Short mmCIF file of C-alpha atoms in Angstrom, two decimals:
data_model
loop_
_atom_site.label_atom_id
_atom_site.label_comp_id
_atom_site.label_asym_id
_atom_site.label_seq_id
_atom_site.Cartn_x
_atom_site.Cartn_y
_atom_site.Cartn_z
CA MET A 1 41.10 -30.99 -188.37
CA VAL A 2 38.66 -33.40 -186.57
CA ASN A 3 39.18 -37.05 -186.38
CA ALA A 4 36.64 -39.98 -186.67
CA ASN A 5 35.65 -39.53 -183.09
CA GLY A 6 34.87 -35.79 -183.60
CA ARG A 7 37.83 -34.68 -181.56
CA SER A 8 40.41 -32.05 -182.67
CA THR A 9 43.52 -33.79 -183.78
CA ALA A 10 45.52 -30.82 -182.29
CA ILE A 11 44.00 -31.40 -178.92
CA SER A 12 44.64 -35.13 -179.27
CA ARG A 13 48.27 -34.51 -180.13
CA ARG A 14 48.73 -32.27 -177.12
CA ALA A 15 47.18 -34.90 -174.99
CA ALA A 16 49.54 -37.54 -176.40
CA LEU A 17 52.57 -35.30 -175.70
CA ALA A 18 51.35 -34.77 -172.17
CA ALA A 19 50.95 -38.53 -171.53
CA ALA A 20 54.35 -39.14 -173.11
CA ALA A 21 55.98 -36.71 -170.84
CA GLY A 22 54.97 -38.94 -167.85
CA ALA A 23 55.58 -42.34 -169.40
CA LEU A 24 58.37 -44.34 -170.96
CA SER A 25 58.16 -45.28 -174.67
CA LEU A 26 57.67 -49.00 -175.55
CA PRO A 27 61.28 -49.24 -176.97
CA ALA A 28 62.70 -47.96 -173.73
CA LEU A 29 60.58 -50.42 -171.70
CA HIS A 30 61.62 -53.29 -173.96
CA ALA A 31 65.31 -52.37 -173.62
CA ARG A 32 65.03 -52.50 -169.83
CA ALA A 33 63.30 -55.82 -169.98
CA GLN A 34 66.29 -57.12 -171.90
CA GLY A 35 68.76 -55.76 -169.29
CA VAL A 36 70.32 -53.16 -171.72
CA ILE A 37 69.26 -49.49 -171.67
CA THR A 38 69.59 -47.76 -174.95
CA VAL A 39 70.29 -44.04 -174.55
CA LYS A 40 69.99 -41.95 -177.80
CA PHE A 41 71.90 -38.74 -177.60
CA SER A 42 70.80 -36.29 -180.49
CA HIS A 43 72.32 -33.01 -181.38
CA VAL A 44 72.50 -30.62 -184.43
CA VAL A 45 76.19 -30.05 -184.90
CA ALA A 46 79.17 -31.94 -186.20
CA ASP A 47 81.25 -34.43 -184.32
CA SER A 48 84.25 -32.12 -184.50
CA THR A 49 82.58 -29.37 -182.49
CA PRO A 50 82.95 -29.18 -178.74
CA LYS A 51 79.34 -30.43 -178.20
CA GLY A 52 80.03 -33.23 -180.78
CA GLN A 53 83.18 -34.33 -179.03
CA ALA A 54 81.35 -34.27 -175.66
CA ALA A 55 78.65 -36.52 -176.95
CA ILE A 56 81.20 -39.07 -178.09
CA ARG A 57 83.12 -38.81 -174.81
CA PHE A 58 79.70 -39.38 -173.01
CA LYS A 59 79.17 -42.63 -175.08
CA GLU A 60 82.66 -43.92 -174.31
CA ALA A 61 82.52 -43.11 -170.56
CA ALA A 62 78.97 -44.51 -170.03
CA GLU A 63 79.65 -47.79 -171.76
CA LYS A 64 82.95 -48.14 -169.88
CA LEU A 65 81.36 -47.39 -166.55
CA LEU A 66 78.19 -49.49 -167.30
CA PRO A 67 79.38 -52.40 -169.35
CA GLY A 68 76.44 -54.54 -170.61
CA ARG A 69 73.98 -52.11 -168.82
CA VAL A 70 73.71 -49.26 -171.38
CA LYS A 71 74.26 -48.74 -175.03
CA VAL A 72 74.67 -45.14 -176.13
CA GLU A 73 73.89 -44.11 -179.60
CA VAL A 74 75.01 -40.64 -180.79
CA TYR A 75 73.29 -38.89 -183.68
CA PRO A 76 75.10 -35.71 -184.76
CA ASN A 77 74.23 -33.15 -187.52
CA SER A 78 70.42 -33.50 -186.98
CA GLN A 79 70.71 -37.09 -188.26
CA LEU A 80 67.82 -38.12 -185.96
CA TYR A 81 66.02 -34.87 -185.12
CA GLY A 82 66.50 -31.18 -185.98
CA ASP A 83 65.86 -28.17 -183.86
CA ALA A 84 62.11 -28.10 -184.65
CA LYS A 85 61.36 -31.70 -183.59
CA GLU A 86 63.97 -32.71 -180.92
CA MET A 87 62.08 -31.45 -177.89
CA GLU A 88 58.80 -33.25 -179.01
CA ALA A 89 60.86 -36.44 -179.64
CA LEU A 90 62.33 -36.17 -176.09
CA LEU A 91 58.90 -35.94 -174.47
CA LEU A 92 57.64 -38.81 -176.47
CA GLY A 93 60.66 -41.00 -175.32
CA ASP A 94 62.04 -41.32 -178.84
CA VAL A 95 65.43 -39.87 -177.82
CA GLN A 96 66.85 -39.62 -174.30
CA ILE A 97 69.40 -36.76 -174.22
CA LEU A 98 69.61 -33.51 -176.08
CA ALA A 99 71.79 -30.46 -175.78
CA PRO A 100 69.93 -27.46 -177.15
CA SER A 101 70.93 -23.73 -176.81
CA LEU A 102 69.74 -22.17 -173.55
CA SER A 103 67.65 -19.72 -175.60
CA LYS A 104 65.44 -22.61 -176.77
CA PHE A 105 64.08 -23.07 -173.14
CA ASP A 106 62.26 -19.87 -172.70
CA ARG A 107 58.98 -21.48 -173.85
CA PHE A 108 59.30 -23.96 -170.94
CA THR A 109 60.36 -21.45 -168.27
CA LYS A 110 60.99 -17.76 -168.66
CA SER A 111 63.63 -17.92 -165.87
CA VAL A 112 66.26 -19.25 -168.18
CA GLN A 113 66.27 -15.92 -169.95
CA VAL A 114 68.67 -14.80 -167.26
CA PHE A 115 71.44 -16.22 -169.46
CA ASP A 116 70.57 -13.73 -172.26
CA LEU A 117 70.90 -10.70 -170.08
CA PRO A 118 73.68 -8.58 -171.28
CA PHE A 119 76.82 -7.71 -169.39
CA LEU A 120 75.83 -9.98 -166.50
CA PHE A 121 78.96 -12.32 -166.43
CA ALA A 122 82.35 -10.75 -166.57
CA ASP A 123 84.07 -14.00 -167.75
CA MET A 124 83.45 -17.77 -168.01
CA ASP A 125 84.57 -18.40 -164.45
CA ALA A 126 81.67 -16.04 -163.42
CA ALA A 127 79.26 -18.05 -165.59
CA ASP A 128 80.51 -21.21 -164.03
CA ARG A 129 80.05 -20.04 -160.40
CA PHE A 130 76.40 -19.17 -161.24
CA GLN A 131 75.66 -22.32 -163.08
CA ALA A 132 77.30 -24.58 -160.37
CA GLY A 133 75.57 -22.63 -157.54
CA GLU A 134 72.27 -23.24 -155.84
CA THR A 135 70.20 -21.03 -158.23
CA GLY A 136 71.96 -22.21 -161.47
CA GLN A 137 71.17 -25.77 -160.38
CA LYS A 138 67.56 -25.04 -159.49
CA LEU A 139 67.12 -23.70 -163.11
CA LEU A 140 68.03 -27.16 -164.39
CA GLN A 141 65.10 -28.46 -162.35
CA SER A 142 62.68 -25.59 -163.24
CA ILE A 143 61.50 -27.34 -166.45
CA GLU A 144 60.64 -30.65 -164.73
CA LYS A 145 56.85 -29.68 -164.48
CA ARG A 146 57.05 -29.74 -168.22
CA GLY A 147 58.41 -33.29 -168.41
CA LEU A 148 61.98 -32.17 -168.86
CA LEU A 149 65.02 -32.28 -166.61
CA GLY A 150 68.33 -30.42 -167.09
CA LEU A 151 71.45 -32.44 -166.34
CA GLY A 152 74.10 -29.80 -166.87
CA TYR A 153 75.51 -26.98 -168.88
CA LEU A 154 77.81 -27.09 -171.85
CA HIS A 155 79.74 -23.95 -172.81
CA ASN A 156 80.22 -22.34 -176.22
CA GLY A 157 81.54 -19.16 -174.92
CA LEU A 158 81.03 -15.43 -174.30
CA LYS A 159 79.84 -13.24 -177.16
CA GLN A 160 81.69 -10.36 -178.83
CA LEU A 161 80.33 -7.42 -180.92
CA SER A 162 81.36 -6.74 -184.45
CA ALA A 163 80.61 -3.90 -187.01
CA ASN A 164 82.38 -1.83 -189.67
CA LYS A 165 83.30 0.68 -186.94
CA PRO A 166 84.84 0.58 -183.39
CA LEU A 167 82.03 -0.08 -180.80
CA LEU A 168 83.75 1.35 -177.59
CA LEU A 169 80.77 3.08 -175.98
CA PRO A 170 77.02 2.17 -175.93
CA THR A 171 76.29 5.24 -178.09
CA ASP A 172 78.53 3.87 -180.93
CA ALA A 173 75.88 1.23 -181.68
CA LYS A 174 73.09 3.73 -182.20
CA GLY A 175 71.35 3.44 -185.45
CA LEU A 176 73.07 0.27 -186.50
CA LYS A 177 71.26 -2.81 -187.57
CA PHE A 178 72.41 -5.94 -185.63
CA ARG A 179 71.54 -9.57 -186.25
CA VAL A 180 70.13 -11.34 -183.24
CA GLN A 181 68.86 -14.76 -182.28
CA SER A 182 65.17 -15.27 -181.75
CA SER A 183 65.15 -14.05 -178.13
CA ASP A 184 63.01 -11.21 -176.66
CA VAL A 185 65.89 -10.31 -174.39
CA LEU A 186 68.41 -9.86 -177.21
CA VAL A 187 65.88 -7.80 -179.22
CA ALA A 188 65.50 -5.49 -176.17
CA GLN A 189 69.31 -5.35 -175.65
CA PHE A 190 69.74 -3.65 -179.02
CA GLN A 191 66.63 -1.62 -178.84
CA GLN A 192 67.98 -0.17 -175.63
CA LEU A 193 71.11 0.94 -177.51
CA GLY A 194 69.06 2.65 -180.09
CA SER A 195 69.94 -0.05 -182.66
CA ASN A 196 67.69 -2.14 -184.94
CA PRO A 197 67.77 -5.80 -184.08
CA GLN A 198 67.15 -8.13 -187.05
CA LYS A 199 66.28 -11.81 -186.42
CA LEU A 200 68.14 -13.90 -188.79
CA ALA A 201 69.20 -17.59 -189.03
CA PHE A 202 72.79 -18.28 -188.26
CA SER A 203 73.41 -19.54 -191.78
CA GLU A 204 72.22 -16.21 -193.22
CA VAL A 205 74.40 -13.81 -191.21
CA TYR A 206 77.55 -13.84 -193.48
CA GLN A 207 75.58 -12.83 -196.55
CA ALA A 208 73.64 -10.26 -194.60
CA LEU A 209 76.80 -8.60 -193.32
CA GLN A 210 78.32 -8.79 -196.86
CA THR A 211 75.34 -7.12 -198.57
CA GLY A 212 74.77 -4.50 -195.75
CA ALA A 213 71.34 -5.97 -194.82
CA VAL A 214 72.73 -5.83 -191.26
CA ASP A 215 75.66 -3.69 -189.95
CA GLY A 216 76.86 -5.86 -187.20
CA GLN A 217 76.41 -9.04 -185.10
CA GLU A 218 77.12 -10.76 -181.78
CA ASN A 219 78.74 -14.16 -181.36
CA THR A 220 81.57 -16.10 -179.80
CA TRP A 221 85.09 -15.92 -181.20
CA SER A 222 84.93 -19.48 -182.54
CA ASN A 223 81.58 -18.88 -184.19
CA CYS A 224 82.83 -15.57 -185.75
CA TYR A 225 85.94 -17.22 -187.18
CA SER A 226 84.28 -20.32 -188.48
CA GLN A 227 81.81 -18.19 -190.29
CA LYS A 228 84.59 -15.91 -191.56
CA TYR A 229 82.95 -12.70 -190.29
CA GLN A 230 86.41 -11.10 -190.28
CA GLU A 231 86.16 -10.93 -194.05
CA VAL A 232 83.10 -8.76 -193.91
CA GLN A 233 83.51 -6.96 -190.56
CA SER A 234 86.38 -4.45 -189.99
CA ASP A 235 86.09 -4.13 -186.27
CA PHE A 236 85.55 -6.49 -183.38
CA THR A 237 85.02 -5.40 -179.80
CA GLU A 238 85.98 -7.82 -176.95
CA THR A 239 82.92 -7.00 -174.96
CA ASN A 240 82.28 -10.54 -173.36
CA HIS A 241 78.73 -9.20 -172.93
CA GLY A 242 76.59 -12.30 -173.32
CA LEU A 243 76.68 -16.09 -172.98
CA ILE A 244 76.04 -18.73 -175.57
CA ASP A 245 75.68 -22.05 -173.75
CA TYR A 246 73.62 -25.26 -173.97
CA MET A 247 71.71 -27.41 -171.60
CA LEU A 248 71.94 -31.09 -171.38
CA VAL A 249 68.38 -32.23 -171.00
CA THR A 250 66.43 -35.43 -170.66
CA ASN A 251 62.88 -36.78 -170.14
CA SER A 252 62.48 -36.45 -166.37
CA LYS A 253 60.27 -39.52 -165.99
CA TRP A 254 62.83 -41.60 -167.90
CA TRP A 255 65.72 -40.26 -165.95
CA ARG A 256 64.22 -40.76 -162.50
CA GLY A 257 62.97 -44.19 -163.46
CA LEU A 258 66.46 -45.55 -164.16
CA PRO A 259 68.07 -47.89 -161.59
CA GLU A 260 70.21 -45.83 -159.11
CA GLU A 261 73.49 -47.50 -160.24
CA VAL A 262 72.71 -46.64 -163.94
CA ARG A 263 71.70 -43.13 -163.14
CA SER A 264 74.89 -42.68 -161.12
CA GLY A 265 77.04 -44.02 -163.83
CA LEU A 266 75.45 -41.79 -166.55
CA THR A 267 75.92 -38.80 -164.24
CA LYS A 268 79.57 -39.54 -164.00
CA ALA A 269 79.92 -39.89 -167.74
CA LEU A 270 78.12 -36.59 -168.33
CA HIS A 271 80.56 -34.92 -166.01
CA GLU A 272 83.41 -36.16 -168.17
CA ALA A 273 81.59 -34.97 -171.23
CA VAL A 274 80.98 -31.50 -169.90
CA GLU A 275 84.64 -31.20 -168.75
CA LEU A 276 85.86 -32.09 -172.28
CA ASN A 277 83.45 -29.81 -173.98
CA ASN A 278 84.34 -26.74 -171.91
CA THR A 279 88.10 -27.30 -172.32
CA VAL A 280 87.76 -27.65 -176.02
CA ALA A 281 85.34 -24.77 -176.37
CA GLN A 282 87.75 -22.44 -174.49
CA LYS A 283 90.76 -23.51 -176.75
CA LEU A 284 88.66 -22.93 -179.96
CA ASN A 285 87.69 -19.52 -178.82
CA ASP A 286 91.28 -18.62 -177.84
CA ASP A 287 92.61 -19.89 -181.13
CA ALA A 288 89.84 -18.11 -183.11
CA ARG A 289 90.60 -14.86 -181.44
CA ALA A 290 94.20 -15.09 -182.28
CA LYS A 291 93.36 -15.80 -185.94
CA ILE A 292 90.97 -12.89 -186.13
CA ALA A 293 93.77 -10.66 -184.66
CA GLU A 294 96.06 -11.82 -187.49
CA SER A 295 93.52 -10.85 -190.06
CA LYS A 296 92.77 -7.28 -191.52
CA ALA A 297 90.13 -6.88 -188.88
CA LYS A 298 90.85 -4.92 -185.75
CA ILE A 299 90.17 -6.19 -182.20
CA HIS A 300 89.26 -3.50 -179.59
CA THR A 301 89.35 -4.32 -175.84
CA LEU A 302 87.07 -2.32 -173.44
CA SER A 303 88.64 -0.38 -170.60
CA ALA A 304 87.11 -0.92 -167.06
CA ASP A 305 85.37 2.42 -167.44
CA GLN A 306 84.00 1.69 -170.95
CA ARG A 307 82.72 -1.73 -169.81
CA ALA A 308 81.09 0.02 -166.79
CA GLN A 309 79.26 2.38 -169.14
CA TRP A 310 77.99 -0.58 -171.22
CA ARG A 311 76.81 -2.40 -168.08
CA GLU A 312 75.02 0.64 -166.81
CA ALA A 313 73.38 1.24 -170.18
CA MET A 314 72.04 -2.41 -170.12
CA ARG A 315 70.40 -2.24 -166.71
CA PRO A 316 67.08 -1.14 -167.97
CA VAL A 317 66.94 -4.47 -169.92
CA TRP A 318 67.51 -6.42 -166.65
CA LYS A 319 64.69 -4.39 -165.08
CA ARG A 320 62.34 -5.06 -167.93
CA PHE A 321 62.67 -8.76 -167.67
CA GLU A 322 62.89 -8.84 -163.80
CA LYS A 323 59.33 -9.97 -163.31
CA GLU A 324 59.53 -12.76 -165.97
CA ILE A 325 62.89 -14.05 -164.82
CA GLY A 326 62.67 -13.40 -161.11
CA ALA A 327 64.48 -10.74 -159.22
CA ASP A 328 66.07 -13.28 -156.97
CA ILE A 329 67.58 -15.17 -159.83
CA ILE A 330 68.87 -11.97 -161.49
CA ALA A 331 70.52 -10.94 -158.14
CA ALA A 332 72.18 -14.43 -157.64
CA ALA A 333 73.56 -14.16 -161.16
CA GLU A 334 74.69 -10.69 -160.68
CA GLN A 335 76.47 -11.69 -157.37
CA ALA A 336 78.30 -14.62 -159.00
CA GLY A 337 78.83 -12.73 -162.20
CA GLN A 338 81.76 -10.53 -161.37
CA ALA A 339 85.28 -11.30 -162.27
CA SER A 340 87.21 -13.32 -159.81
#
């Protein structure tokens, strides 16, 4: 479409977003002029989830640490913005903090795809070491040239495999159809196994498993149990092969333009929120694993030798994405990624 001035509306919209990435919205400027800074935290899940509880803790901590200086508004369940619009809203200054899945950031920087590489982290402590280290922290800043800034990582947990047969060796997955998120790395992961990856929305997975449209899936224990996959999958393998985490992200110009004492207070509040999220997420995963173990489904645990075979089978995937991600980033993640 062309507007009255003869310019493409698509081009005009891109220009507006680019300008918004480098400027504050009028409501934000007005809030500062009044002495109270409004911080809108939008996310797409329920208050009862680890992320939902973390957002509430952030509000409580921020308003306690900065009384009269900030007002935090939390919008769960896509009440304000859904997955499709939230990043645009952040760049426009209509929301200040989001917590999208790490897989959503590959359009801003390919380096973040390191978190999708299979069998890279042996456990959550290994993932923590990488995220807290120099390279993991640099990844938070790697999107700043796009107007965004990462403030921290929130855990969901490590992924497990399920199917209607035991998956103990890489060859056991050959020929099976697996549901995957929309990620080039995850597609390549199953292709490497000789499997058939099928991109499906999270809400569609149960029915796809029930009808045989797909044979298996990968997810955290808590996601598997909440979606009742144990009703339609006979076998789960405790592979801990991949990571599902989120990035706390803000508009970089807005964040760096805050008064130092406000930014410091919000940082402390975010640390409290992250700690709560990660504690709750771990407990949910532990509880979910125990409940699945009590169901008719069987849980298989890989031996050290079996895990080594899976890891070796996945190395071509690491190599395939080495140029996009960065060999140095993969090396740092691998070094941090072994069990403590």
